[in-house]
JSON list of C-alpha atoms in Angstrom, two decimals:
[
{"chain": "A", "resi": 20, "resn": "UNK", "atom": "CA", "xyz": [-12.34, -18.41, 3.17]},
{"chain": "A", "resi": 21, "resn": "UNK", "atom": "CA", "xyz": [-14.97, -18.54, 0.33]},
{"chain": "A", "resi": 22, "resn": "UNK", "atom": "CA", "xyz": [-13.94, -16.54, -2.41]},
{"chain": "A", "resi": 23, "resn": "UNK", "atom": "CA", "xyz": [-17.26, -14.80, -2.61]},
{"chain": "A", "resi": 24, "resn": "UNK", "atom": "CA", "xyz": [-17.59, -14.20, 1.21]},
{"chain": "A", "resi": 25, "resn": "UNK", "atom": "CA", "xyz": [-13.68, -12.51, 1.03]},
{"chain": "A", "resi": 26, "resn": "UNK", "atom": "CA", "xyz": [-15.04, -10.12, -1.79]},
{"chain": "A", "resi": 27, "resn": "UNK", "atom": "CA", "xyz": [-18.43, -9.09, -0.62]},
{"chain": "A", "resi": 28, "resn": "UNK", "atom": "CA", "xyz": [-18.98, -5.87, 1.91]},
{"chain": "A", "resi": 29, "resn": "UNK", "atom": "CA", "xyz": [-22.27, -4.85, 3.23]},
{"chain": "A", "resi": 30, "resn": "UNK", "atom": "CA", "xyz": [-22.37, -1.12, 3.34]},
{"chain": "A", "resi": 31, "resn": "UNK", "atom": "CA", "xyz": [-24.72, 0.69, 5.18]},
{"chain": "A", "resi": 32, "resn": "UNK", "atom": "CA", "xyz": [-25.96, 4.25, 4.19]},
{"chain": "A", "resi": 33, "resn": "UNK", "atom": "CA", "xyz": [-27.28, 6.61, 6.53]},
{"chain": "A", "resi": 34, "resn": "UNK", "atom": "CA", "xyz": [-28.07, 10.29, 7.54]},
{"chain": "A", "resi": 35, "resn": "UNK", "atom": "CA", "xyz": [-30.57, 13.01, 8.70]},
{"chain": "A", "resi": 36, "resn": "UNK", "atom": "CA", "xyz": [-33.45, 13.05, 6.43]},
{"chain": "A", "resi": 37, "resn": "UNK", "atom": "CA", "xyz": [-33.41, 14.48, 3.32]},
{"chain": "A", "resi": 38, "resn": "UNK", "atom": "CA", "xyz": [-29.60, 15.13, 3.56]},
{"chain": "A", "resi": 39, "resn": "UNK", "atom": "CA", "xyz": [-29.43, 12.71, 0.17]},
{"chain": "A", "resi": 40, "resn": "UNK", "atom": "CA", "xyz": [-28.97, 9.15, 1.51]},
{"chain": "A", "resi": 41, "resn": "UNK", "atom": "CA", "xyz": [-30.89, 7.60, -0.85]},
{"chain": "A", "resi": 42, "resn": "UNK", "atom": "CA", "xyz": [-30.17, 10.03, -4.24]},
{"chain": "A", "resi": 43, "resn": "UNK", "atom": "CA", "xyz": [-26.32, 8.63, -3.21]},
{"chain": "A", "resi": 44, "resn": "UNK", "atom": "CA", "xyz": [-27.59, 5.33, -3.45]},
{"chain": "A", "resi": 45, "resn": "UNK", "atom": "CA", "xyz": [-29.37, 5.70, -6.89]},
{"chain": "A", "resi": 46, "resn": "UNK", "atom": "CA", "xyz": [-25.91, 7.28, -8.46]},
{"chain": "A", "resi": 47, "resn": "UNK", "atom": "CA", "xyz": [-23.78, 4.92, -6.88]},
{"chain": "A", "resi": 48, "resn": "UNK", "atom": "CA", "xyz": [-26.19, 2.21, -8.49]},
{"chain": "A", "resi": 49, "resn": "UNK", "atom": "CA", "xyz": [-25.73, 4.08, -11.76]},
{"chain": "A", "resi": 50, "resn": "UNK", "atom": "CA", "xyz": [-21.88, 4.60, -11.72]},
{"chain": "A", "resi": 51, "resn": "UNK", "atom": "CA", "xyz": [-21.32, 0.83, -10.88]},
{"chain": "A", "resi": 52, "resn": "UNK", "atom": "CA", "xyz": [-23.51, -0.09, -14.35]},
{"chain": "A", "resi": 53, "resn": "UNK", "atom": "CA", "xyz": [-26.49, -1.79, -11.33]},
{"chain": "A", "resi": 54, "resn": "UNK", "atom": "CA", "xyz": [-28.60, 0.71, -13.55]},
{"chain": "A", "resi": 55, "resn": "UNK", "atom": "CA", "xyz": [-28.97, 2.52, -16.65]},
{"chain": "A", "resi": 56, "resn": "UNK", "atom": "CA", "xyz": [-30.99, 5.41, -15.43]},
{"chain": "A", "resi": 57, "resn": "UNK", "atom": "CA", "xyz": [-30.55, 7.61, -11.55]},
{"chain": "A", "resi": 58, "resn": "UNK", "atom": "CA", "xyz": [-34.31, 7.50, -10.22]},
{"chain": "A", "resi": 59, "resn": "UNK", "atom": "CA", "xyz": [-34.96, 10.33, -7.92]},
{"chain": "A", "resi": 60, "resn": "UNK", "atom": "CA", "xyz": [-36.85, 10.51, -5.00]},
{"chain": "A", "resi": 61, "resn": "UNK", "atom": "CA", "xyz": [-39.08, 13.81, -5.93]},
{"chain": "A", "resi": 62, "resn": "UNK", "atom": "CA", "xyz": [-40.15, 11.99, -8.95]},
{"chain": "A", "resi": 63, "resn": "UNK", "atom": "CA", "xyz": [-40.71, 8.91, -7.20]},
{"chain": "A", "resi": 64, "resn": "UNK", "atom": "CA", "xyz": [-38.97, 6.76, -8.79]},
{"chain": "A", "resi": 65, "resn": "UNK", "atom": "CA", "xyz": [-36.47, 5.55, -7.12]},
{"chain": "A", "resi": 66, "resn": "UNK", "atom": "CA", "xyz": [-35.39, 1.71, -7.07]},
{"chain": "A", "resi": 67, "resn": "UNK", "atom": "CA", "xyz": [-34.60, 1.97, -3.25]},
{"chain": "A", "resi": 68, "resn": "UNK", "atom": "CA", "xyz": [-37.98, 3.64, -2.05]},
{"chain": "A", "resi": 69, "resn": "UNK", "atom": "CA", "xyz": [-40.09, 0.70, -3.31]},
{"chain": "A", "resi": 70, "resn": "UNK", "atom": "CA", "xyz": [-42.78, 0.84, -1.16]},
{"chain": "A", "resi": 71, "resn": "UNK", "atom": "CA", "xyz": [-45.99, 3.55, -1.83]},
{"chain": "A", "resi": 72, "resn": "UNK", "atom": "CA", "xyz": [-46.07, 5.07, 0.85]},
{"chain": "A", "resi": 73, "resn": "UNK", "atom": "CA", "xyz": [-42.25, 5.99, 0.65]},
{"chain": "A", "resi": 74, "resn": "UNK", "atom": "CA", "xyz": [-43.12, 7.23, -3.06]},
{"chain": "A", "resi": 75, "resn": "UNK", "atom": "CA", "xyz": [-45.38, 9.44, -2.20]},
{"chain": "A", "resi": 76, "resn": "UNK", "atom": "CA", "xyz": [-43.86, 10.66, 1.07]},
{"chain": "A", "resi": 77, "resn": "UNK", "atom": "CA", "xyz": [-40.46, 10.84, -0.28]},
{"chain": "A", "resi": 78, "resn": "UNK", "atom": "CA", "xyz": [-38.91, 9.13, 2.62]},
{"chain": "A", "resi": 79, "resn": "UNK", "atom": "CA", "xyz": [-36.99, 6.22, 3.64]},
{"chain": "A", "resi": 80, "resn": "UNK", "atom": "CA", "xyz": [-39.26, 4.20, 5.82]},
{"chain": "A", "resi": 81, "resn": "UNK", "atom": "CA", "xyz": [-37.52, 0.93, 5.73]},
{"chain": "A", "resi": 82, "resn": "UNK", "atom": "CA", "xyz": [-33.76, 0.03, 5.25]},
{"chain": "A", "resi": 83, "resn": "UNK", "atom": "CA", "xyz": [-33.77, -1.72, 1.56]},
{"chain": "A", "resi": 84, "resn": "UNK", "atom": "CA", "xyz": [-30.61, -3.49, 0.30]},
{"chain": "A", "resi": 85, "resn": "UNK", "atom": "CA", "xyz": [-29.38, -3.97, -3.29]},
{"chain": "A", "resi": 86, "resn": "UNK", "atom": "CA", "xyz": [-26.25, -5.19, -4.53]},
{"chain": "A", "resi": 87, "resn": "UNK", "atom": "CA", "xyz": [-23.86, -3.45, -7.03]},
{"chain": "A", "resi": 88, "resn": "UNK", "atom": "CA", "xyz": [-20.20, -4.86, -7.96]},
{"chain": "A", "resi": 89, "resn": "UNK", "atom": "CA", "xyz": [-16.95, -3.06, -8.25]},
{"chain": "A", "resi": 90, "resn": "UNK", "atom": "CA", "xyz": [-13.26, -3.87, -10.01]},
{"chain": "A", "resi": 91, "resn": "UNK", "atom": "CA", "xyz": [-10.88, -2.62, -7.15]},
{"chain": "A", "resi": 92, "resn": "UNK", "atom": "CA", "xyz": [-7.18, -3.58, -7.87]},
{"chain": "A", "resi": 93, "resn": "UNK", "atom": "CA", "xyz": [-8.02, -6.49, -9.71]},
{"chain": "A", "resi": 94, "resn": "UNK", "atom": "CA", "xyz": [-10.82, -8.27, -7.68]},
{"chain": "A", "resi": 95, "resn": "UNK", "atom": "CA", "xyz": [-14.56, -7.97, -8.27]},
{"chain": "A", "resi": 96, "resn": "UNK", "atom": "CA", "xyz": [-16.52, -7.14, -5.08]},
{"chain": "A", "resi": 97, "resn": "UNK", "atom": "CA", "xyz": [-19.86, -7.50, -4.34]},
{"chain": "A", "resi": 98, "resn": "UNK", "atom": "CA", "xyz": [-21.11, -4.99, -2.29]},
{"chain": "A", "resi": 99, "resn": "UNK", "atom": "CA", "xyz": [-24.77, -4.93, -0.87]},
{"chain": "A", "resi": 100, "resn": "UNK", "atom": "CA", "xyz": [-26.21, -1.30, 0.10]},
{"chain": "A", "resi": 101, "resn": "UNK", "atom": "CA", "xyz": [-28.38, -0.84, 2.39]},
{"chain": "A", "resi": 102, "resn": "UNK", "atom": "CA", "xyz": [-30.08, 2.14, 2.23]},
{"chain": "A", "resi": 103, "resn": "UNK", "atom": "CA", "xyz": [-31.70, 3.30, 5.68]},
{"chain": "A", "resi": 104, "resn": "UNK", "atom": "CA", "xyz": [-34.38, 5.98, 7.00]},
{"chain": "A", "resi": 105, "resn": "UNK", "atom": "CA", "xyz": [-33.10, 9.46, 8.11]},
{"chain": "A", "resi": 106, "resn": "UNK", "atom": "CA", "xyz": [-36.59, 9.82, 10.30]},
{"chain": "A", "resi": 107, "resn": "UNK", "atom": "CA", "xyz": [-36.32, 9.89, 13.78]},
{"chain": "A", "resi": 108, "resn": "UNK", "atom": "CA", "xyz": [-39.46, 7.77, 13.74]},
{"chain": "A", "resi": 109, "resn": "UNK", "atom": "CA", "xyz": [-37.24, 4.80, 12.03]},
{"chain": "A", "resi": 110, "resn": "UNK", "atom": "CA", "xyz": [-34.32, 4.59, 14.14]},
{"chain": "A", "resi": 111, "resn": "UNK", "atom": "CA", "xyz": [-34.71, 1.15, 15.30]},
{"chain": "A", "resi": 112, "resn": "UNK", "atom": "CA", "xyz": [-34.92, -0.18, 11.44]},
{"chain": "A", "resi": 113, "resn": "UNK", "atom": "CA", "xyz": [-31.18, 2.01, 11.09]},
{"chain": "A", "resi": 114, "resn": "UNK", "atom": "CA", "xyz": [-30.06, 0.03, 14.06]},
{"chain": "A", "resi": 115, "resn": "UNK", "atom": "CA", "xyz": [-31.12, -3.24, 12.95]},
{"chain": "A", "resi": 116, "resn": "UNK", "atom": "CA", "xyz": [-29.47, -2.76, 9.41]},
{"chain": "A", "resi": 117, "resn": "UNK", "atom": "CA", "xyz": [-26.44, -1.45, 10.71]},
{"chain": "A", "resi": 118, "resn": "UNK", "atom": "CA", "xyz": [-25.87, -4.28, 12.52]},
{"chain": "A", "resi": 119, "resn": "UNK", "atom": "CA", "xyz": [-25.03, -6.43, 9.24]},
{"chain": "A", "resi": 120, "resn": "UNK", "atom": "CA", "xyz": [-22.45, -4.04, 7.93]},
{"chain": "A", "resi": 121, "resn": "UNK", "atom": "CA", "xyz": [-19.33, -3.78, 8.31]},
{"chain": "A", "resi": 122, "resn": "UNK", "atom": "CA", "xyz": [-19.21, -0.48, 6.74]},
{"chain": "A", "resi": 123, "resn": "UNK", "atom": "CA", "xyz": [-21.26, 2.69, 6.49]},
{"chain": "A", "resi": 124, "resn": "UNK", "atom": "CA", "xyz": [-21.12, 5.86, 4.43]},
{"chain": "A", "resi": 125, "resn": "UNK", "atom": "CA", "xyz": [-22.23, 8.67, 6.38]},
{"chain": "A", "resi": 126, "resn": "UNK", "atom": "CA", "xyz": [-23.91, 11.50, 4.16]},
{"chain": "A", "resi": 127, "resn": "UNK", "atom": "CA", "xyz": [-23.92, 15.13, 5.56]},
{"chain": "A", "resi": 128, "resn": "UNK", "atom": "CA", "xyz": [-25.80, 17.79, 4.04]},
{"chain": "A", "resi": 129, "resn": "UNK", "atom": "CA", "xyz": [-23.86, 20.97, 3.16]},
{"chain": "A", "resi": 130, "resn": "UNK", "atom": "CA", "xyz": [-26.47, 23.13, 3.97]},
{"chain": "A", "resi": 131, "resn": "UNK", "atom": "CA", "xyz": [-28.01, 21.70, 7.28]},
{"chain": "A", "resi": 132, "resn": "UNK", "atom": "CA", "xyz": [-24.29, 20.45, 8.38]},
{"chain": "A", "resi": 133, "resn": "UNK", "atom": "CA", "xyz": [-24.56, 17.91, 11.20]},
{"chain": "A", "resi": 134, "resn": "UNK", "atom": "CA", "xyz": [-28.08, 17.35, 12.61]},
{"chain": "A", "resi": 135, "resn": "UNK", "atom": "CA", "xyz": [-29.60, 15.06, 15.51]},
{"chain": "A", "resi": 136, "resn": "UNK", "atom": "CA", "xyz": [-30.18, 12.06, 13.07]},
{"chain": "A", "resi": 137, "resn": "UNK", "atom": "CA", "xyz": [-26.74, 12.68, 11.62]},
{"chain": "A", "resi": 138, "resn": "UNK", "atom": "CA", "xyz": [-25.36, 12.17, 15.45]},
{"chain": "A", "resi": 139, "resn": "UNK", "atom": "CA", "xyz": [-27.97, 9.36, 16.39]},
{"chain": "A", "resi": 140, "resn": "UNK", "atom": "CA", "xyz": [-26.72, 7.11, 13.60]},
{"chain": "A", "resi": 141, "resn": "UNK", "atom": "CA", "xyz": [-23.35, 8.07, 13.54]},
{"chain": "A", "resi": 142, "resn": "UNK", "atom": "CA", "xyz": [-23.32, 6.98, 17.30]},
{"chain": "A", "resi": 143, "resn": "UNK", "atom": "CA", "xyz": [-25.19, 3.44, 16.22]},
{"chain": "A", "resi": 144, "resn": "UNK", "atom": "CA", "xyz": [-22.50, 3.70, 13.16]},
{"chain": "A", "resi": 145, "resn": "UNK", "atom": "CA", "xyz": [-19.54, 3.58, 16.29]},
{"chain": "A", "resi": 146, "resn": "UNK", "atom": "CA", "xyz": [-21.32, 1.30, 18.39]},
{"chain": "A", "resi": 147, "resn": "UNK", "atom": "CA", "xyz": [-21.24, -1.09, 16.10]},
{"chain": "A", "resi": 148, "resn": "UNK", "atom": "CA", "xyz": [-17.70, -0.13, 15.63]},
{"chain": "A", "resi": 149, "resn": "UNK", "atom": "CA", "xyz": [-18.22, 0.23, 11.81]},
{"chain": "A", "resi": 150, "resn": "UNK", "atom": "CA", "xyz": [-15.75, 1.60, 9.03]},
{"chain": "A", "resi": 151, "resn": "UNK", "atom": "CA", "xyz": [-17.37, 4.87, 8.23]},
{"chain": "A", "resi": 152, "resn": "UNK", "atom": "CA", "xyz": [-16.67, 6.49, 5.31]},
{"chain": "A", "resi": 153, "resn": "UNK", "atom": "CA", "xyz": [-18.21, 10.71, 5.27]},
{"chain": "A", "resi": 154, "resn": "UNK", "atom": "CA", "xyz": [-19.68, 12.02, 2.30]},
{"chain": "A", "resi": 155, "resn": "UNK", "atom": "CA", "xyz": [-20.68, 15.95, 2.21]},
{"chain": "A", "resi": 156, "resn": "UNK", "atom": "CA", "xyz": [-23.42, 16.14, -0.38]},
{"chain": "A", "resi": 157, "resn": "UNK", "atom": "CA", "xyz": [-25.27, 19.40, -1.93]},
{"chain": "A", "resi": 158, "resn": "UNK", "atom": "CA", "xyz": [-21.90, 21.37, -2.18]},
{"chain": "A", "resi": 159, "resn": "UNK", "atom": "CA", "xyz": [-23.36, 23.02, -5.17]},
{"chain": "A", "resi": 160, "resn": "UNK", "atom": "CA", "xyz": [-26.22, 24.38, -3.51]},
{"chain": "A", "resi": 161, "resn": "UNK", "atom": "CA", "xyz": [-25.95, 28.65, -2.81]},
{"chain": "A", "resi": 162, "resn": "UNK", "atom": "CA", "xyz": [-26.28, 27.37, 0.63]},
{"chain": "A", "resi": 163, "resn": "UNK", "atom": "CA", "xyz": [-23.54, 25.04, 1.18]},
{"chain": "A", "resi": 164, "resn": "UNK", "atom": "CA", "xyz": [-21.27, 25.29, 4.08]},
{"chain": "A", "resi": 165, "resn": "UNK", "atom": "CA", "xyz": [-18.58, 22.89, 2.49]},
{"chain": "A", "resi": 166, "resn": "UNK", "atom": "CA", "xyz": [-15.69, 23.62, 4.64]},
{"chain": "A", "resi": 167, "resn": "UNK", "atom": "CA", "xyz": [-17.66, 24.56, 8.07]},
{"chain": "A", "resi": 168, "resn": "UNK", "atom": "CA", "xyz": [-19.01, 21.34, 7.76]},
{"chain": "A", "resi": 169, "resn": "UNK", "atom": "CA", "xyz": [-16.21, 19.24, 6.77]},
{"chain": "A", "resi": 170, "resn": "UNK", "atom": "CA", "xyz": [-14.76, 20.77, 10.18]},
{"chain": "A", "resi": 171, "resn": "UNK", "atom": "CA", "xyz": [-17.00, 19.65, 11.98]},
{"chain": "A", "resi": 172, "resn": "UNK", "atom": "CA", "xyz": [-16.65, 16.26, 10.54]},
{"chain": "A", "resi": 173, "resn": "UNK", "atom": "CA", "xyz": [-13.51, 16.38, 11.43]},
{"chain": "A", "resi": 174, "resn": "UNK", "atom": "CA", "xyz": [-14.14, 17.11, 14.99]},
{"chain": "A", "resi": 175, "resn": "UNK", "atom": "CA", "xyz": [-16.58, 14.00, 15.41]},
{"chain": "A", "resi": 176, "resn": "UNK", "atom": "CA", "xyz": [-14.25, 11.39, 13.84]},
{"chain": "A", "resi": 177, "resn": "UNK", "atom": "CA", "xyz": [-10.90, 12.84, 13.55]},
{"chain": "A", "resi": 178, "resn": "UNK", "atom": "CA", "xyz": [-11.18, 12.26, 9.42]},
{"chain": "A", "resi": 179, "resn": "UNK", "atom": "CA", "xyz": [-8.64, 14.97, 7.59]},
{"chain": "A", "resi": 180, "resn": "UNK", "atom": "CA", "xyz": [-11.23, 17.40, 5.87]},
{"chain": "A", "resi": 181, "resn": "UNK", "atom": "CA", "xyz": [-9.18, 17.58, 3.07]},
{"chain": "A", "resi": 182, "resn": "UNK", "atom": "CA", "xyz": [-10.38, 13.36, 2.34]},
{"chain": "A", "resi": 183, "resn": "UNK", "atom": "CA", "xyz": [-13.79, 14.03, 2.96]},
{"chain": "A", "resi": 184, "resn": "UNK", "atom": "CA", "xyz": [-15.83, 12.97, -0.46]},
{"chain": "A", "resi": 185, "resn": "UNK", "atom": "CA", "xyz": [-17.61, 15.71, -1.49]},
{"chain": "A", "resi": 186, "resn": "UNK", "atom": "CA", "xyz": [-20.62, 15.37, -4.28]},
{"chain": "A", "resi": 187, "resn": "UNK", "atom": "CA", "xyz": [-22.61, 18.09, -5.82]},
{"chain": "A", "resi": 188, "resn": "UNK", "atom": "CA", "xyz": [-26.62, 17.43, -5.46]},
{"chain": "A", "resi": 189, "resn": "UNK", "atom": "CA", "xyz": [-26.70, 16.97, -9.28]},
{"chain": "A", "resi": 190, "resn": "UNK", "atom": "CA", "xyz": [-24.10, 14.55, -10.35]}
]
């Protein structure tokens, strides 16, 4: 096997809208040195939401991929992110970029919990019969439901709430 091709993952990223899909993608660029500054969505500056309308919007209207590399026990991967809507509207871009994963992080809102678009992909996620790894964002938010919704995380895919990655809407 190539070298390259045995060290590169494509990771999908998806949730209800607004639950933080994309502000994960921006810090995970960041924290991997991809880029020197996190853009944010309210601003509109985001790398991920290139297109106008989505800058203005402050939506995910189509699933864009970028690549970021990462040193795990000794290897370099390549891993290319694709960021996808939360919309209902664009479901059928999710399941397209799904389908070239292999992987996909799964980001729940700690305020809203689980919501349809968190159960529509999620269901895609399994159909495709992806890796998915559950992230609870917004935990810092007066709001958050941390642990209600890390149960119910549990209950959809059996994942120990106590390994659920939790990230604070700020970091």
């Amino acid at each position: 096997m190539d070298k390259n091709l045995k060290y590169t993952r494509n990771i999908g990223i998806m949730a209800h809208i607004d639950a933080g899909k994309t502000t994960t993608t921006e810090r995970i660029l960041f924290y991997t040195g991809r880029t020197h500054r996190m853009g944010e969505v309210h601003d509109g500056n985001a790398q991920m939401d290139w297109m106008v309308q989505e800058q203005e919007r402050g939506i995910t209207i189509t699933s864009a991929a970028t690549t970021a590399y990462w040193k795990y026990k000794g290897e370099d991967f390549k891993i290319n992110i694709i960021d996808t809507p939360g919309h209902v509207d664009f479901g059928y871009e999710v399941s397209r970029a799904l389908l070239a994963c292999e992987g996909a992080i799964l980001v729940v809102d700690a305020t809203q919990g689980i919501e349809a678009q968190t159960l529509a992909n999620l269901y895609l996620a399994l159909e495709a019969d992806l890796t998915i790894v559950p992230v609870i964002n917004k935990i810092d938010l007066p709001s958050a439901r941390t642990e209600e919704v890390a149960k119910d995380i549990h209950s959809l895919l059996g994942v120990d709430p106590e390994k659920i990655i939790a990230i604070s809407a700020k970091e």
